[in-house]
PDB file of C-alpha atoms in Angstrom:
ATOM      1  CA  MET O  44      -0.072   0.048   0.149  1.00  0.00           C
ATOM      2  CA  PRO O  45       1.657   3.223  -1.147  1.00  0.00           C
ATOM      3  CA  VAL O  46       2.134   6.014   1.367  1.00  0.00           C
ATOM      4  CA  LYS O  47       2.208   9.726   0.110  1.00  0.00           C
ATOM      5  CA  ASN O  48       3.008  12.453   2.514  1.00  0.00           C
ATOM      6  CA  GLY O  49       2.045  10.390   5.498  1.00  0.00           C
ATOM      7  CA  ILE O  50      -1.447   9.638   3.844  1.00  0.00           C
ATOM      8  CA  LEU O  51      -2.014   6.041   2.846  1.00  0.00           C
ATOM      9  CA  ASP O  52      -3.690   6.002  -0.593  1.00  0.00           C
ATOM     10  CA  ILE O  53      -5.579   2.915  -0.833  1.00  0.00           C
ATOM     11  CA  MET O  54      -8.251   2.896  -3.607  1.00  0.00           C
ATOM     12  CA  ARG O  55      -9.232   4.634  -6.849  1.00  0.00           C
ATOM     13  CA  LEU O  56     -12.308   3.696  -8.615  1.00  0.00           C
ATOM     14  CA  THR O  57     -14.234   4.934 -11.702  1.00  0.00           C
ATOM     15  CA  VAL O  58     -17.954   4.959 -11.487  1.00  0.00           C
ATOM     16  CA  ASN O  59     -20.668   5.941 -13.903  1.00  0.00           C
ATOM     17  CA  THR O  60     -23.930   5.566 -12.193  1.00  0.00           C
ATOM     18  CA  VAL O  61     -25.578   6.715  -8.813  1.00  0.00           C
ATOM     19  CA  GLU O  62     -25.939   3.021  -8.034  1.00  0.00           C
ATOM     20  CA  GLU O  63     -22.189   2.515  -8.292  1.00  0.00           C
ATOM     21  CA  THR O  64     -21.492   5.258  -5.997  1.00  0.00           C
ATOM     22  CA  GLN O  65     -24.057   4.253  -3.518  1.00  0.00           C
ATOM     23  CA  THR O  66     -22.736   0.582  -3.590  1.00  0.00           C
ATOM     24  CA  LEU O  67     -19.402   1.724  -2.499  1.00  0.00           C
ATOM     25  CA  ALA O  68     -21.057   3.775   0.272  1.00  0.00           C
ATOM     26  CA  ALA O  69     -23.102   0.780   1.286  1.00  0.00           C
ATOM     27  CA  ARG O  70     -19.874  -1.220   1.586  1.00  0.00           C
ATOM     28  CA  LEU O  71     -18.462   1.455   3.873  1.00  0.00           C
ATOM     29  CA  ALA O  72     -21.515   1.522   5.945  1.00  0.00           C
ATOM     30  CA  LYS O  73     -20.801  -2.141   7.073  1.00  0.00           C
ATOM     31  CA  LEU O  74     -17.420  -1.015   8.403  1.00  0.00           C
ATOM     32  CA  VAL O  75     -17.940   2.350  10.162  1.00  0.00           C
ATOM     33  CA  GLN O  76     -18.414   2.419  13.866  1.00  0.00           C
ATOM     34  CA  PRO O  77     -18.864   5.298  16.483  1.00  0.00           C
ATOM     35  CA  GLY O  78     -16.019   7.696  16.516  1.00  0.00           C
ATOM     36  CA  ASP O  79     -15.111   7.550  12.814  1.00  0.00           C
ATOM     37  CA  THR O  80     -14.893  10.733  10.861  1.00  0.00           C
ATOM     38  CA  ILE O  81     -15.313  10.564   7.062  1.00  0.00           C
ATOM     39  CA  LEU O  82     -14.504  13.695   4.737  1.00  0.00           C
ATOM     40  CA  LEU O  83     -16.242  13.934   1.515  1.00  0.00           C
ATOM     41  CA  ASN O  84     -14.263  16.196  -0.943  1.00  0.00           C
ATOM     42  CA  GLY O  85     -15.378  17.465  -4.418  1.00  0.00           C
ATOM     43  CA  ASP O  86     -16.868  20.180  -6.291  1.00  0.00           C
ATOM     44  CA  LEU O  87     -20.534  21.021  -6.467  1.00  0.00           C
ATOM     45  CA  GLY O  88     -22.312  18.151  -8.141  1.00  0.00           C
ATOM     46  CA  ALA O  89     -19.416  15.686  -7.687  1.00  0.00           C
ATOM     47  CA  GLY O  90     -21.664  13.166  -5.747  1.00  0.00           C
ATOM     48  CA  LYS O  91     -21.141  13.915  -2.026  1.00  0.00           C
ATOM     49  CA  THR O  92     -24.650  13.923  -1.063  1.00  0.00           C
ATOM     50  CA  THR O  93     -25.270  10.846  -3.314  1.00  0.00           C
ATOM     51  CA  PHE O  94     -22.647   8.957  -1.553  1.00  0.00           C
ATOM     52  CA  THR O  95     -24.044  10.092   1.862  1.00  0.00           C
ATOM     53  CA  GLN O  96     -27.637   9.002   0.776  1.00  0.00           C
ATOM     54  CA  GLY O  97     -26.170   5.455  -0.042  1.00  0.00           C
ATOM     55  CA  LEU O  98     -24.387   5.261   3.223  1.00  0.00           C
ATOM     56  CA  ALA O  99     -27.413   6.292   5.216  1.00  0.00           C
ATOM     57  CA  ARG O 100     -29.677   3.911   3.467  1.00  0.00           C
ATOM     58  CA  ALA O 101     -27.278   1.082   4.159  1.00  0.00           C
ATOM     59  CA  LEU O 102     -27.226   2.193   7.819  1.00  0.00           C
ATOM     60  CA  GLY O 103     -30.966   1.711   7.837  1.00  0.00           C
ATOM     61  CA  ILE O 104     -31.944   5.384   7.749  1.00  0.00           C
ATOM     62  CA  ARG O 105     -35.305   5.582   5.905  1.00  0.00           C
ATOM     63  CA  ARG O 106     -36.207   9.252   5.994  1.00  0.00           C
ATOM     64  CA  PRO O 107     -34.976  11.540   3.123  1.00  0.00           C
ATOM     65  CA  LEU O 108     -31.467  12.726   3.426  1.00  0.00           C
ATOM     66  CA  LYS O 109     -30.615  15.922   1.902  1.00  0.00           C
ATOM     67  CA  SER O 110     -27.448  18.164   2.306  1.00  0.00           C
ATOM     68  CA  PRO O 111     -27.356  20.225   5.313  1.00  0.00           C
ATOM     69  CA  THR O 112     -26.117  23.306   3.428  1.00  0.00           C
ATOM     70  CA  PHE O 113     -28.235  25.804   5.402  1.00  0.00           C
ATOM     71  CA  THR O 114     -28.419  24.109   8.797  1.00  0.00           C
ATOM     72  CA  LEU O 115     -24.707  22.961   8.837  1.00  0.00           C
ATOM     73  CA  VAL O 116     -25.574  19.696  10.563  1.00  0.00           C
ATOM     74  CA  ARG O 117     -28.306  17.045  10.307  1.00  0.00           C
ATOM     75  CA  GLU O 118     -28.485  14.270  12.800  1.00  0.00           C
ATOM     76  CA  TYR O 119     -29.929  10.842  11.871  1.00  0.00           C
ATOM     77  CA  ARG O 120     -30.273   7.788  14.148  1.00  0.00           C
ATOM     78  CA  THR O 121     -29.261   4.409  13.126  1.00  0.00           C
ATOM     79  CA  GLU O 122     -29.930   1.083  15.013  1.00  0.00           C
ATOM     80  CA  ASN O 123     -26.532   1.357  16.746  1.00  0.00           C
ATOM     81  CA  PHE O 124     -25.337   5.021  16.534  1.00  0.00           C
ATOM     82  CA  PRO O 125     -26.127   8.691  15.285  1.00  0.00           C
ATOM     83  CA  LEU O 126     -24.945   9.636  11.883  1.00  0.00           C
ATOM     84  CA  TYR O 127     -23.915  13.306  11.836  1.00  0.00           C
ATOM     85  CA  HIS O 128     -23.887  14.762   8.368  1.00  0.00           C
ATOM     86  CA  LEU O 129     -22.198  18.157   8.207  1.00  0.00           C
ATOM     87  CA  ASP O 130     -21.979  20.498   5.099  1.00  0.00           C
ATOM     88  CA  VAL O 131     -19.765  23.421   6.147  1.00  0.00           C
ATOM     89  CA  TYR O 132     -19.669  25.235   2.744  1.00  0.00           C
ATOM     90  CA  ARG O 133     -21.285  28.258   4.143  1.00  0.00           C
ATOM     91  CA  LEU O 134     -18.640  28.897   6.613  1.00  0.00           C
ATOM     92  CA  GLY O 135     -16.285  29.505   3.715  1.00  0.00           C
ATOM     93  CA  GLU O 136     -12.716  30.556   3.840  1.00  0.00           C
ATOM     94  CA  GLU O 137     -13.297  32.188   7.249  1.00  0.00           C
ATOM     95  CA  GLY O 138     -14.054  28.832   9.060  1.00  0.00           C
ATOM     96  CA  GLY O 139     -15.559  29.381  12.440  1.00  0.00           C
ATOM     97  CA  GLY O 140     -16.315  25.908  13.297  1.00  0.00           C
ATOM     98  CA  ASP O 141     -14.524  26.222  16.559  1.00  0.00           C
ATOM     99  CA  GLU O 142     -17.155  28.913  17.646  1.00  0.00           C
ATOM    100  CA  LEU O 143     -19.942  26.698  16.608  1.00  0.00           C
ATOM    101  CA  GLY O 144     -18.810  23.666  18.624  1.00  0.00           C
ATOM    102  CA  LEU O 145     -18.581  21.397  15.562  1.00  0.00           C
ATOM    103  CA  ALA O 146     -15.665  19.404  17.024  1.00  0.00           C
ATOM    104  CA  GLU O 147     -18.179  17.782  19.375  1.00  0.00           C
ATOM    105  CA  TYR O 148     -19.411  15.712  16.575  1.00  0.00           C
ATOM    106  CA  PHE O 149     -15.981  13.968  16.123  1.00  0.00           C
ATOM    107  CA  GLY O 150     -14.633  10.974  17.689  1.00  0.00           C
ATOM    108  CA  GLY O 151     -17.794  10.428  20.144  1.00  0.00           C
ATOM    109  CA  GLU O 152     -20.792   8.212  20.006  1.00  0.00           C
ATOM    110  CA  GLY O 153     -21.658   8.802  16.374  1.00  0.00           C
ATOM    111  CA  VAL O 154     -20.180   8.686  12.767  1.00  0.00           C
ATOM    112  CA  ALA O 155     -19.437  12.147  11.310  1.00  0.00           C
ATOM    113  CA  LEU O 156     -19.667  12.545   7.608  1.00  0.00           C
ATOM    114  CA  ILE O 157     -18.488  16.095   6.420  1.00  0.00           C
ATOM    115  CA  GLU O 158     -18.731  17.940   3.304  1.00  0.00           C
ATOM    116  CA  TRP O 159     -16.407  20.810   2.458  1.00  0.00           C
ATOM    117  CA  SER O 160     -14.079  19.923   5.370  1.00  0.00           C
ATOM    118  CA  GLU O 161     -11.373  22.234   4.124  1.00  0.00           C
ATOM    119  CA  PHE O 162     -13.210  25.075   5.847  1.00  0.00           C
ATOM    120  CA  ILE O 163     -12.789  23.463   9.310  1.00  0.00           C
ATOM    121  CA  GLN O 164      -9.428  21.824   9.141  1.00  0.00           C
ATOM    122  CA  SER O 165      -8.312  23.023  12.668  1.00  0.00           C
ATOM    123  CA  GLU O 166     -11.354  21.291  14.177  1.00  0.00           C
ATOM    124  CA  LEU O 167     -10.837  17.754  12.554  1.00  0.00           C
ATOM    125  CA  PRO O 168      -9.477  14.684  14.331  1.00  0.00           C
ATOM    126  CA  GLN O 169      -6.114  13.320  12.952  1.00  0.00           C
ATOM    127  CA  ASP O 170      -7.468   9.979  11.905  1.00  0.00           C
ATOM    128  CA  VAL O 171     -10.034  10.469   9.262  1.00  0.00           C
ATOM    129  CA  LEU O 172     -11.131   8.653   6.138  1.00  0.00           C
ATOM    130  CA  ILE O 173     -10.900  10.862   2.950  1.00  0.00           C
ATOM    131  CA  ILE O 174     -13.186  10.350  -0.025  1.00  0.00           C
ATOM    132  CA  ASP O 175     -12.441  12.632  -3.027  1.00  0.00           C
ATOM    133  CA  LEU O 176     -15.117  12.493  -5.578  1.00  0.00           C
ATOM    134  CA  ALA O 177     -14.514  14.149  -9.057  1.00  0.00           C
ATOM    135  CA  ARG O 178     -16.510  14.449 -12.217  1.00  0.00           C
ATOM    136  CA  LEU O 179     -14.721  13.446 -15.336  1.00  0.00           C
ATOM    137  CA  ASP O 180     -17.213  13.291 -18.303  1.00  0.00           C
ATOM    138  CA  GLN O 181     -20.557  12.289 -19.427  1.00  0.00           C
ATOM    139  CA  ASP O 182     -20.797   9.277 -21.750  1.00  0.00           C
ATOM    140  CA  GLU O 183     -23.703   7.254 -23.133  1.00  0.00           C
ATOM    141  CA  THR O 184     -23.945   5.125 -19.754  1.00  0.00           C
ATOM    142  CA  GLY O 185     -23.839   8.161 -17.459  1.00  0.00           C
ATOM    143  CA  LEU O 186     -21.711  10.558 -15.666  1.00  0.00           C
ATOM    144  CA  LEU O 187     -18.225   9.352 -15.069  1.00  0.00           C
ATOM    145  CA  ARG O 188     -16.735   9.975 -11.653  1.00  0.00           C
ATOM    146  CA  THR O 189     -13.591   8.991  -9.983  1.00  0.00           C
ATOM    147  CA  ILE O 190     -13.592   8.284  -6.349  1.00  0.00           C
ATOM    148  CA  SER O 191     -10.312   8.163  -4.359  1.00  0.00           C
ATOM    149  CA  VAL O 192     -10.334   6.879  -0.785  1.00  0.00           C
ATOM    150  CA  ARG O 193      -7.335   7.621   1.557  1.00  0.00           C
ATOM    151  CA  ALA O 194      -6.616   7.129   5.224  1.00  0.00           C
ATOM    152  CA  THR O 195      -4.735   9.375   7.646  1.00  0.00           C
ATOM    153  CA  GLY O 196      -4.429   6.858  10.735  1.00  0.00           C
ATOM    154  CA  PRO O 197      -4.843   3.487  12.137  1.00  0.00           C
ATOM    155  CA  ARG O 198      -8.587   3.364  12.239  1.00  0.00           C
ATOM    156  CA  SER O 199      -9.110   4.725   8.944  1.00  0.00           C
ATOM    157  CA  GLU O 200      -6.496   2.440   7.463  1.00  0.00           C
ATOM    158  CA  ALA O 201      -8.302  -0.511   9.066  1.00  0.00           C
ATOM    159  CA  ILE O 202     -11.531   0.499   7.383  1.00  0.00           C
ATOM    160  CA  LEU O 203      -9.817   0.965   4.080  1.00  0.00           C
ATOM    161  CA  ALA O 204      -8.045  -2.448   4.189  1.00  0.00           C
ATOM    162  CA  ALA O 205     -11.410  -4.056   4.816  1.00  0.00           C
ATOM    163  CA  LEU O 206     -13.168  -1.992   2.117  1.00  0.00           C
ATOM    164  CA  GLU O 207     -10.399  -3.019  -0.310  1.00  0.00           C
ATOM    165  CA  LYS O 208     -11.231  -6.776   0.022  1.00  0.00           C
TER     166      LYS O 208
END
């Protein structure tokens, strides 16, 4: 497994349907546990919310899931733990997550899934799973995307090792 700049780069996939994106998310749902933090990176329309919807559905969340762009955080209850879906895009370059207490969602009793995490870097735990989604192109079968998955510590490395199998 190659290491780049202290970050373990495990997996790169190309997907071209919503279903393929959500299948990967469902595989991840079987591996997460309380205390895990997952960062979803990508431009607008890259598939971050689609990924989150697949993860939530696989965790047994039946209510509609939408991006918490205006509320910053949405909390969902799974059978075993809460899922915290954060979208901190509105904080912008100024950040401000420390003033909002967002760090309370990390490393505790739930799983935190964060969109636009670059705006709260100082608040994030050291050991996170990083999922980068990027739009490539549209073809006759759908919208091609690449999904890169990286780990930054022992817990996220264990998740990715299991995900890779």
